[in-house]
Coordinates of C-alpha atoms in Angstrom, one line a residue:
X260 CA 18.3 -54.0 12.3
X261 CA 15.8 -53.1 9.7
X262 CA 12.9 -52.2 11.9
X263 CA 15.3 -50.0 13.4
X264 CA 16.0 -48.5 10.2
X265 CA 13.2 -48.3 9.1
X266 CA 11.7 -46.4 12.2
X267 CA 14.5 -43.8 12.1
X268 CA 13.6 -43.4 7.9
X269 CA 10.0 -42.8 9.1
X270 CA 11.3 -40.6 12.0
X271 CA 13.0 -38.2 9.1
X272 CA 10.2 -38.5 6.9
X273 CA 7.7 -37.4 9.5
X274 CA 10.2 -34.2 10.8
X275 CA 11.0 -33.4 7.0
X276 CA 7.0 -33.0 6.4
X277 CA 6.3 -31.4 9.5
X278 CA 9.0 -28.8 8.9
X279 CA 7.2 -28.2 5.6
X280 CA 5.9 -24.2 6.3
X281 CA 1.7 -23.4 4.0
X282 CA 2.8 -21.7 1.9
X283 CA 0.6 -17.7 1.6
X284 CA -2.0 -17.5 -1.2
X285 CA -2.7 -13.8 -1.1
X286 CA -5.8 -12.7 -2.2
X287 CA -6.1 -9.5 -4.6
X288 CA -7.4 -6.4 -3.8
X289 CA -11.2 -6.3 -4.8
X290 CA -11.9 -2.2 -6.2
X291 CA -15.6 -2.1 -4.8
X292 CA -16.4 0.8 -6.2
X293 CA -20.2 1.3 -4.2
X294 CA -18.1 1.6 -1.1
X295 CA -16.7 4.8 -2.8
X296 CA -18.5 8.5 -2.6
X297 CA -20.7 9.3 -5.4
X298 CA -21.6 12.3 -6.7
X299 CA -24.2 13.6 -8.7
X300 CA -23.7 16.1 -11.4
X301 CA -26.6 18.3 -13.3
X302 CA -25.1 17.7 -16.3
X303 CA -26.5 16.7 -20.1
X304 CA -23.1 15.0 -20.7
X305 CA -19.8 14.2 -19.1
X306 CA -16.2 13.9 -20.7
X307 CA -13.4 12.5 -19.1
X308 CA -10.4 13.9 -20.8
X309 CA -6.8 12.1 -19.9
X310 CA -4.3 15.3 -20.2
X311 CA -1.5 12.9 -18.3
X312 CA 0.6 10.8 -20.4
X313 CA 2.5 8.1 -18.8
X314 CA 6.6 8.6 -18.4
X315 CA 8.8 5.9 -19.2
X316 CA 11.6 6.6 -17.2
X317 CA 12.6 6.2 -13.2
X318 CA 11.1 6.5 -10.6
X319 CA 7.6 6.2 -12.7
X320 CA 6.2 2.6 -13.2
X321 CA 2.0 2.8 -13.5
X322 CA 3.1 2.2 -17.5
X323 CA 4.5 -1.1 -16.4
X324 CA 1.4 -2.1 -13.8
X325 CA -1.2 -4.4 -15.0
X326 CA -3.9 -2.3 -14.3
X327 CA -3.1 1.2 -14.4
X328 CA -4.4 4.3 -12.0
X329 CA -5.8 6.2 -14.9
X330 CA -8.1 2.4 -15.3
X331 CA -9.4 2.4 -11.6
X332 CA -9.9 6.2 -12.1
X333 CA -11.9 5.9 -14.9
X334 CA -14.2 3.3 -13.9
X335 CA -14.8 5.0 -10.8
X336 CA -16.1 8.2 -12.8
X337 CA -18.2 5.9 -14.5
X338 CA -19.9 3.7 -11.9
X339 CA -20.2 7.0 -9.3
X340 CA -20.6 10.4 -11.0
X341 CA -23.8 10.0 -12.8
X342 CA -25.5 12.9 -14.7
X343 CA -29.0 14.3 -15.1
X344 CA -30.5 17.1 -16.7
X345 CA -30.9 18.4 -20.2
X346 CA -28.1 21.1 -20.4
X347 CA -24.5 22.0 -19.2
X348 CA -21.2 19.4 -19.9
X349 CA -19.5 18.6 -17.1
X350 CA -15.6 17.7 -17.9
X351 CA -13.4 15.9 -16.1
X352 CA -9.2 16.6 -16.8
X353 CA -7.1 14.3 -15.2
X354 CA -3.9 16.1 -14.8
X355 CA -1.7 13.2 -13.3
X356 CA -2.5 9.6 -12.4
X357 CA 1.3 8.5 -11.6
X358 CA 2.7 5.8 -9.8
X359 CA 6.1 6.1 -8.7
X360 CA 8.8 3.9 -7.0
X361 CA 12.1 4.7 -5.0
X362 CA 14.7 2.8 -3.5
X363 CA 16.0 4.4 -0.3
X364 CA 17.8 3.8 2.8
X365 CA 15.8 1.5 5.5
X366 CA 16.5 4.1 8.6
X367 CA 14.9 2.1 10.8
X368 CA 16.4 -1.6 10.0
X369 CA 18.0 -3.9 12.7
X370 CA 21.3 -5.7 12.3
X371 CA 20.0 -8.5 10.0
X372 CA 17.2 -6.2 7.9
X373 CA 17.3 -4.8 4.4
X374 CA 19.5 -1.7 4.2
X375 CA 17.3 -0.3 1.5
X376 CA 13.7 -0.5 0.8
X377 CA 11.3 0.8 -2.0
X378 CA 8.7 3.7 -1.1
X379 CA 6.3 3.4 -3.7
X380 CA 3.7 6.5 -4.0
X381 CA 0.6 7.4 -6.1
X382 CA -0.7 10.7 -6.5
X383 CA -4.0 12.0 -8.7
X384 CA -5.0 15.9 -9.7
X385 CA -8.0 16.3 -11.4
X386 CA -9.8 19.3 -12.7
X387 CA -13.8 19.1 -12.7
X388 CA -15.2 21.6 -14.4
X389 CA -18.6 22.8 -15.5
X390 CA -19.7 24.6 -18.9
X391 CA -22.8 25.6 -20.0
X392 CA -24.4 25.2 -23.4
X393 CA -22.4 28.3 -24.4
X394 CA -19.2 26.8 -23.7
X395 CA -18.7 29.5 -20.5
X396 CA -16.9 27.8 -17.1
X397 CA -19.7 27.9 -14.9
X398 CA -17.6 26.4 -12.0
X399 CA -14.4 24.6 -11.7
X400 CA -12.2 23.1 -8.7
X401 CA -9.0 21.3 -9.0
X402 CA -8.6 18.1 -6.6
X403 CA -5.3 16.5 -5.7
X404 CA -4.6 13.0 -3.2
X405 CA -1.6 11.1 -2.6
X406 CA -0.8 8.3 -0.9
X407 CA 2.9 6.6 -0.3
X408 CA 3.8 3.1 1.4
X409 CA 7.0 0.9 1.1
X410 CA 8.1 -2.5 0.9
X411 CA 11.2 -4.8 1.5
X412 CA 13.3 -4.6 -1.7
X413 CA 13.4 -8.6 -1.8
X414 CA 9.3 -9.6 -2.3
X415 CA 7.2 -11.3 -4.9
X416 CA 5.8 -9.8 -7.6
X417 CA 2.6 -10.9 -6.5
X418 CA 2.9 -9.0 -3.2
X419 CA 4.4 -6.0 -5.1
X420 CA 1.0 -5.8 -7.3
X421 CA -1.2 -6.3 -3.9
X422 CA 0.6 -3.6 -2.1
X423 CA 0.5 -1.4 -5.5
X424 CA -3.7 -2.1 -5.5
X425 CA -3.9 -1.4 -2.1
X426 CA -2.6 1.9 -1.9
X427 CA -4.4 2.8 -5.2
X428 CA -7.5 1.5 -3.7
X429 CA -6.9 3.7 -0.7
X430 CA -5.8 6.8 -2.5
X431 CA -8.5 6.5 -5.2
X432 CA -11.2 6.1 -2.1
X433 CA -8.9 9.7 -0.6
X434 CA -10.1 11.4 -3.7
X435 CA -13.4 10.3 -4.1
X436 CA -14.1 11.9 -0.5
X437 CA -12.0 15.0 -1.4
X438 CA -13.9 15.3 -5.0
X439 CA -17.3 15.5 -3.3
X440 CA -15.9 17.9 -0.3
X441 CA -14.6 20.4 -2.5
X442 CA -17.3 20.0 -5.3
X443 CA -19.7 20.3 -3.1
X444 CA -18.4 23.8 -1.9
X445 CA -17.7 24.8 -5.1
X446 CA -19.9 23.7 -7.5
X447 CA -22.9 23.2 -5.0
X448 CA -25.8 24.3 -7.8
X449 CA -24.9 22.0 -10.2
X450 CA -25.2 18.9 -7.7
X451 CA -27.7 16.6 -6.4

């Protein structure tokens, strides 16, 4: 009577542990900012001025977010827009660096799927703009990228920040592509 119970208690123990699921480690998004497009300005100095001041109220969260859009922005300008040259002041204006997130309806859900999801979305507009020693705009262009994606309403934070820093990463490397497109037809002199 024991071995018996004892093989059924064994039995259990074995289904209880194989029932056990691994649980995910996700990994966080690495910003590898040589992967990005850089851009060479003919410049004497560079200023990155932050015109966007972060809104504390719905839908807006990138005040709340560990590390912020203006933060990836910023160390982008610094690791890929080098300048050379002994005159002109190339300024950068970042006009918005917002994220925002929305709860709306799930239009696509089955019978037994969320009702509402979040759409989270991030958008940048930046003006570059070249002066010369004189203070006189030699040449300006204004460059905008967005990016959206959503979420189930019922996640970990952890995969909230991940899918935060992954569009972020993939709207940040939308703009650095845009930036050197349109400064590159507008500000084509003053590049290298």
């Amino acid at each position: 009577m024991l071995k018996i119970k004892n093989t059924i208690f064994i039995f259990i123990i074995l289904v209880f542990i194989s029932s056990c699921q691994k649980v995910e480690i996700l990994d966080p998004i690495v910003f590898d900012y040589n992967q990005f497009t850089r851009l060479s300005i003919n410049a004497e100095k560079k200023n990155t001025i932050i015109l966007y001041e972060p809104k504390f109220v719905e839908p807006f969260i990138d005040h709340s977010l560990e590390n912020s859009p203006i933060l990836y922005f910023n160390n982008w300008t610094k690791n890929n827009i080098p300048t050379f040259g002994t005159k002109n002041y190339f300024e950068i204006n970042v006009i918005d660096a917002s994220v925002k997130k929305t709860e709306i309806p799930n239009t696509d859900s089955k019978k037994y799927e969320e009702k509402t999801i979040f759409l989270y979305e991030v958008n940048y507009l930046v003006e570059f703009v070249i002066y010369d020693d004189s203070n006189f705009k030699l040449a300006s262009t204004i460059v905008e990228a967005n990016r959206t994606t959503t979420s189930g309403k019922y996640i970990s934070l952890i995969e909230v920040e991940r899918i935060i820093d992954d569009m972020i990463y993939k709207c940040l490397r939308d703009f650095a592509n845009k930036s050197k497109e349109l400064i590159n037809d507008h500000m084509n002199e003053y590049i290298l």
